[in-house]
Structure formats: C-alpha cells, structure tokens
Amino acid sequence: MSQEIWQFQNDITYLTLPTWEEKGARIIFTSRHTGHSQGAYMSLNMALHVGDYPEAVLANRKKVLQLMGTDLSHMVCCQQVHSNQVAVVDSSYAGRGSQHYEDALPSTDGLVTATPGLVLATFYADCIPVFLFDPVRKVAALCHSGWKGTMGLITTKTLEVMSSQFNCQPADIMVYIGPGISSCCFEIQADLADKVLSAFAADDDIIISKQKRIRWDLKETIRRCVINFGVPESQIIVSSWCTSCHTDYFYSFRKEQGITGRMAALIILAGGKSNEEP
Ligand SMILES: [Zn+2]
C-alpha cells in the first residue's frame, strides 16, 4: 500500500493519502507553515487552547478548511483530555469546537462518523493521530493517542465503536498512524516503562532500553493494537515522520518545552450532506 505524501496546494503544505481519497475519504495532516500565528506559534497553529490569539487560529482553520472545500460550520472538535472516550457524531454536532474550545465535545478523544461532509478534527504536537476509514460501510474516525490514550487503548475503543455502531468489519478497515513523536525521541522513566510492559506483556520490544535511555515506540504499540483487532497489516500505514526530530515541519511539545502550536488531523467523507444515513 502506498504511503503518506506531502502536497502543496492553496499555499498550504500538508500530508495526505491519495489511496484513501480514491476510496472516498480525504485526510489532511497540516504542517506548521504558511499561517497567521506569530512567535512560538509560528505559523499555522490550528488549536484554540494553547494561548495563541483566537483570531489567528480561526484564520488558519478557515484557510485549511477552504482547501477541503468546506468551512468552520462543518467542523467537529473534541476537548482531548487524554481519555479513551469515543463519540459518534452526525450533522447535529456540526460546528462544535470550531470557533470556541469550550463547546468542543468534553472528555472525548475519539470521533466516529458516517456523515459525508462533516470534518472530524483533532490537534497535535507529538501525540499520535490515528485516522480510520471503512470504505465499505463509509465510516470515518479519528483518535488522539498520546501515551495515556495508548495505555487506555483509545484506538481499540474507536475500532469497537466503528464495529458496534456501524457494523464495520476489521477486514475492511484502513488505518493511518500519523506523524508524532517516534521511538528515536520518546524517552520515558523506568516506572512508566514498567507499566507499559505489564499492560502490553506480549510486546516487550516496544520498550527499547539502551545506554541508560528508555524509549517507547508508541506508533508500533498502536499498530499492534490494530492488528490484534483483526485489521490486515497490509491496510495499516505508519507515518515515517517524527515530530520531535522535525520542528522545521512540525510543532513538538517536548522539543519546544511546552509552549508551541498544534497541527490538525482532519478527515472528511466524500459525498455531501444529501447522502447522510437516517
Ligand atoms: Zn525523533
């Protein structure tokens, strides 16, 4: 299966998956370039909750949504609290969190929809974005998997919701584990490593101990959860990009010591509002 590619369109540089677009889901993962934000948020900061000027964030969001042929009124955001809670959303949620963080879905880190034209959105600076798509049932999902969400099996929970609510079959589902902090940079303390090893006992190679540094391969941990659910390995794409290694393209919470912007992960099902399931 082909991999993520960079595209430059309407003055925006982003990662996307042409193979998914052919099957009916467009995805975008933004870079940090060519936006309106200044200082530490330079320049395409997509998140309202990080201390940037809201006017700049909204201008950035509008610019990216325009590229997708849509606008803020079709965007749905969740508050991203490192939980494993997943919400099913339809057109009645359109616009939630798009202009104000306060009305984003509370206590939620995963979004699932079967509504064409609705833009699911989550935001990142090192945590791992997981994009999910069932081209048979026409269902799209996104979840935010930092280390806490990964420990809470947020990706497995999202797959369970796709399965229970929309009858998605694991054999049909496609998964893109997007850019985030990779095993080269995600150093953790010994006490957390112990917890990881007891939670994922069959996968002890996800923890790498070398020269007194302990590192955790979050993307590989998520990939194994997806395989364990039954998704064929050939339908899983893992991003080669580490956000901490590449602050020239991405924001990195760790590398930039907390004060920085966020990239957006966005997914939209093709087809327009008229095709919505009752
Ligand atoms: Zn790295």
CSV table of C-alpha atoms and ligand atoms in Angstrom, one decimal, residues 182 184-185 242 244-245, ligand 1:
chain,number,residue,atom,x,y,z
A,182,SER,CA,8.7,8.4,17.4
A,184,CYS,CA,14.0,7.9,18.3
A,185,CYS,CA,12.8,10.6,20.7
A,242,CYS,CA,8.9,12.1,14.0
A,244,SER,CA,10.3,15.9,17.7
A,245,CYS,CA,13.1,15.3,15.1
B,1,ZN,ZN,12.7,11.6,16.7
